[in-house]
Coordinates of C-alpha atoms in Angstrom, one line a residue:
Chain A
K1171 CA -4.2 0.8 2.0
N1172 CA -3.1 -0.1 5.4
E1173 CA -0.5 2.4 6.3
V1174 CA 1.9 1.7 9.3
E1175 CA 3.6 4.6 10.8
Q1176 CA 7.0 4.3 13.0
S1177 CA 8.7 6.6 15.6
P1178 CA 11.7 7.4 16.3
Q1179 CA 13.6 6.3 13.1
N1180 CA 16.8 6.6 15.1
L1181 CA 17.4 6.2 18.3
T1182 CA 20.8 6.3 20.3
A1183 CA 20.9 5.2 24.7
Q1184 CA 22.8 4.4 27.1
E1185 CA 23.3 0.8 28.6
G1186 CA 20.5 0.2 31.3
E1187 CA 18.2 2.7 30.2
F1188 CA 14.2 2.1 29.3
I1189 CA 13.4 2.4 25.7
T1190 CA 10.4 3.2 24.1
I1191 CA 9.7 2.4 20.3
N1192 CA 5.9 3.6 18.7
C1193 CA 3.8 2.5 16.2
S1194 CA 0.3 3.9 14.6
Y1195 CA -1.8 1.9 12.1
S1196 CA -4.0 2.1 10.0
V1197 CA -7.7 0.8 9.5
G1198 CA -7.9 -3.0 8.1
I1199 CA -5.1 -4.2 10.1
S1200 CA -6.3 -7.2 12.4
A1201 CA -2.8 -7.6 13.9
L1202 CA 0.2 -6.0 15.1
H1203 CA 3.7 -7.5 14.3
W1204 CA 7.3 -6.8 15.7
L1205 CA 10.4 -7.6 14.0
Q1206 CA 13.8 -7.5 14.8
Q1207 CA 16.9 -7.1 12.1
H1208 CA 20.3 -7.1 13.0
P1209 CA 23.0 -6.0 11.6
G1210 CA 23.6 -9.1 9.5
G1211 CA 20.4 -8.9 8.1
G1212 CA 18.4 -11.8 9.7
I1213 CA 14.7 -10.8 10.3
V1214 CA 13.4 -12.5 13.7
S1215 CA 9.8 -12.0 15.1
L1216 CA 9.5 -10.8 18.1
F1217 CA 5.8 -10.2 19.3
M1218 CA 2.6 -10.3 17.3
L1219 CA -0.6 -9.0 19.3
S1220 CA -4.2 -8.2 18.8
S1221 CA -5.1 -6.8 22.0
G1222 CA -3.2 -5.8 25.0
K1223 CA 0.3 -6.5 25.9
K1224 CA 3.2 -9.6 25.7
K1225 CA 6.2 -9.4 27.6
H1226 CA 9.3 -12.1 26.9
G1227 CA 12.7 -11.4 28.7
R1228 CA 13.1 -7.7 29.1
L1229 CA 11.0 -6.7 26.2
I1230 CA 7.4 -5.7 26.5
A1231 CA 4.9 -5.1 23.6
T1232 CA 1.3 -3.0 24.3
I1233 CA -1.6 -2.7 22.0
N1234 CA -4.1 0.1 21.9
I1235 CA -6.6 -1.4 19.5
Q1236 CA -9.4 2.0 19.6
E1237 CA -5.9 4.1 19.3
K1238 CA -4.0 2.0 16.7
H1239 CA -1.1 2.1 18.7
S1240 CA 1.2 -0.1 19.5
S1241 CA 4.8 0.2 21.6
L1242 CA 7.5 -1.8 21.9
H1243 CA 9.6 -1.0 25.3
I1244 CA 12.8 -2.5 26.4
T1245 CA 13.4 -2.6 30.0
A1246 CA 17.3 -2.3 31.3
S1247 CA 18.7 -1.9 27.8
H1248 CA 22.2 -3.4 26.7
P1249 CA 24.5 -3.1 23.7
R1250 CA 23.4 -6.3 22.4
D1251 CA 19.9 -5.0 22.2
S1252 CA 21.4 -2.6 18.9
A1253 CA 19.7 -3.3 16.0
V1254 CA 16.3 -2.2 13.7
Y1255 CA 13.3 -2.5 15.6
I1256 CA 10.4 -3.3 12.9
C1257 CA 6.6 -2.5 13.5
A1258 CA 4.5 -4.6 10.5
G1259 CA 0.8 -4.6 10.6
G1260 CA -1.0 -7.3 9.6
G1261 CA -4.0 -8.0 7.3
A1262 CA -5.9 -9.9 4.8
D1263 CA -3.0 -10.1 2.3
G1264 CA 0.1 -9.7 4.2
L1265 CA 2.2 -7.2 6.0
T1266 CA 2.8 -3.8 6.1
F1267 CA 5.9 -2.4 7.5
G1268 CA 6.7 0.7 8.8
K1269 CA 10.5 1.7 8.3
G1270 CA 12.3 0.8 11.1
T1271 CA 14.0 2.0 14.3
H1272 CA 17.9 2.0 14.2
L1273 CA 18.5 1.5 17.9
I1274 CA 22.0 1.7 19.4
I1275 CA 22.6 0.9 22.7
Q1276 CA 26.3 2.1 24.1
P1277 CA 28.1 0.6 27.0
Chain B
N654 CA 13.2 -28.2 11.6
A655 CA 15.3 -25.7 9.0
G656 CA 12.3 -23.3 8.9
V657 CA 12.5 -21.1 5.9
T658 CA 15.2 -21.6 3.5
Q659 CA 16.5 -19.2 0.9
T660 CA 18.7 -19.5 -2.1
P661 CA 21.2 -18.4 -3.0
K662 CA 21.7 -15.8 -0.2
F663 CA 24.0 -14.0 -2.9
Q664 CA 23.6 -12.8 -6.8
V665 CA 24.6 -10.9 -9.6
L666 CA 22.9 -10.8 -12.5
K667 CA 22.9 -8.6 -16.2
T668 CA 20.1 -6.4 -17.1
G669 CA 17.6 -9.0 -19.2
Q670 CA 19.0 -11.7 -17.4
S671 CA 16.4 -14.2 -15.7
M672 CA 16.8 -16.3 -12.6
T673 CA 14.8 -17.8 -10.0
L674 CA 15.1 -17.4 -6.3
Q675 CA 13.4 -20.5 -4.0
C676 CA 12.2 -19.9 -0.6
A677 CA 11.2 -23.6 1.2
Q678 CA 9.7 -24.2 4.7
D679 CA 9.1 -27.0 6.5
M680 CA 6.5 -26.1 8.9
N681 CA 3.5 -26.9 7.0
H682 CA 3.0 -23.3 6.8
E683 CA -0.2 -22.3 4.4
Y684 CA 1.1 -18.9 4.0
M685 CA 4.0 -17.9 2.3
S686 CA 5.6 -14.4 0.6
W687 CA 7.8 -12.2 -0.8
Y688 CA 9.2 -8.7 0.3
R689 CA 11.8 -6.6 -1.1
Q690 CA 13.9 -4.3 1.4
D691 CA 15.9 -1.1 -0.2
P692 CA 16.8 1.8 1.7
G693 CA 14.4 4.1 3.3
M694 CA 11.4 2.1 1.5
G695 CA 11.8 0.1 4.2
L696 CA 10.1 -3.6 3.5
R697 CA 7.3 -3.8 0.7
L698 CA 5.4 -7.4 -0.3
I699 CA 5.6 -8.4 -4.2
H700 CA 3.5 -11.7 -3.9
Y701 CA 1.8 -13.9 -1.4
S702 CA 0.2 -17.3 -1.1
V703 CA -2.7 -18.6 1.0
G704 CA -2.1 -22.3 -0.4
A705 CA -0.7 -24.6 -3.1
G706 CA -1.7 -23.2 -6.0
I707 CA -3.4 -19.7 -5.1
T708 CA -1.3 -17.0 -5.2
D709 CA -1.9 -12.9 -5.4
Q710 CA -0.1 -9.9 -5.8
G711 CA 0.9 -7.5 -3.3
E712 CA 2.0 -4.1 -3.3
V713 CA 5.2 -4.0 -5.4
P714 CA 4.3 -7.3 -8.2
N715 CA 5.9 -5.9 -11.3
G716 CA 8.4 -7.9 -12.8
Y717 CA 7.9 -11.0 -10.7
N718 CA 6.1 -13.8 -11.1
V719 CA 5.4 -16.7 -8.5
S720 CA 3.4 -20.2 -8.1
R721 CA 2.9 -22.5 -5.8
S722 CA 3.0 -26.2 -6.8
T723 CA 3.2 -27.2 -3.3
T724 CA 3.3 -26.3 0.2
E725 CA 6.7 -26.6 1.2
D726 CA 8.1 -24.2 -2.2
F727 CA 7.5 -20.4 -3.0
P728 CA 9.6 -19.5 -6.1
L729 CA 10.1 -15.9 -7.2
R730 CA 10.9 -15.2 -10.8
L731 CA 12.3 -12.4 -12.2
L732 CA 11.8 -13.2 -16.1
S733 CA 13.8 -10.0 -17.2
A734 CA 15.9 -8.6 -14.6
A735 CA 15.8 -4.8 -14.2
P736 CA 18.6 -2.7 -12.3
S737 CA 15.3 -1.2 -10.3
Q738 CA 15.0 -4.6 -9.0
T739 CA 18.1 -4.6 -6.9
S740 CA 17.6 -5.0 -3.8
V741 CA 17.4 -7.9 -0.6
Y742 CA 14.5 -10.3 -0.7
F743 CA 12.8 -11.9 2.1
C744 CA 10.6 -14.8 1.8
A745 CA 8.1 -15.8 5.1
S746 CA 5.7 -18.3 6.0
S747 CA 2.9 -18.1 8.6
P748 CA 0.9 -20.6 9.8
H749 CA -2.6 -18.4 8.5
G750 CA -1.0 -15.7 7.7
R751 CA -2.5 -13.7 10.8
Y752 CA -0.2 -15.4 13.3
G753 CA 3.5 -15.2 13.7
Y754 CA 6.1 -15.0 10.8
T755 CA 9.2 -17.1 10.2
F756 CA 11.5 -15.4 7.6
G757 CA 14.4 -16.6 5.4
S758 CA 17.3 -15.1 5.8
G759 CA 17.6 -13.0 2.3
T760 CA 18.5 -12.7 -0.8
R761 CA 20.8 -9.8 -2.0
L762 CA 20.4 -9.3 -5.4
T763 CA 22.5 -6.9 -7.6
V764 CA 21.2 -6.0 -11.2
V765 CA 24.1 -4.5 -13.3

């Protein structure tokens, strides 16, 4: 069974801080997804990684295949980044999700 | 493009009632899937489909049926609703299941 572990569960930071969310996954996962869920409940796909690093605006996602570990970084964090960030492993039969990181950025 | 459309957004059912949650996508994606999201449990895969006519079970399939008669539609059926099926349900699609996913806006279901 595929497994995905995410940390921290909750994170509160001040505006402008550099944010890191970590994700570890098991053998059998071939791609790693980072998702964002806002308080309204909608889920948006941020990144899909199978190797290396991707960047979109202030968001950066990295993956280390040998260590089966991925990180999501937010630079110059802003209150509008407050959301739940979810790591998910993609395998042959769909996604296996971490339990999410509830991020609050205070002004 | 509408993306992935889920209906209804909210539903209250009595125990034992049946209903169908609708999911439609207009992106010609082969892969479609249903998830439920419960507090403290995260999102869990219910059923998925890799193309029209093909479906398979996910992690929590009991109490749910699916079919995929067209590429566009992937309905989720609750045959006899139970309070344990109170949850938020998301449908998602992907070109091949290993690429980026597009999620519907969710259906909040309460079974009383």
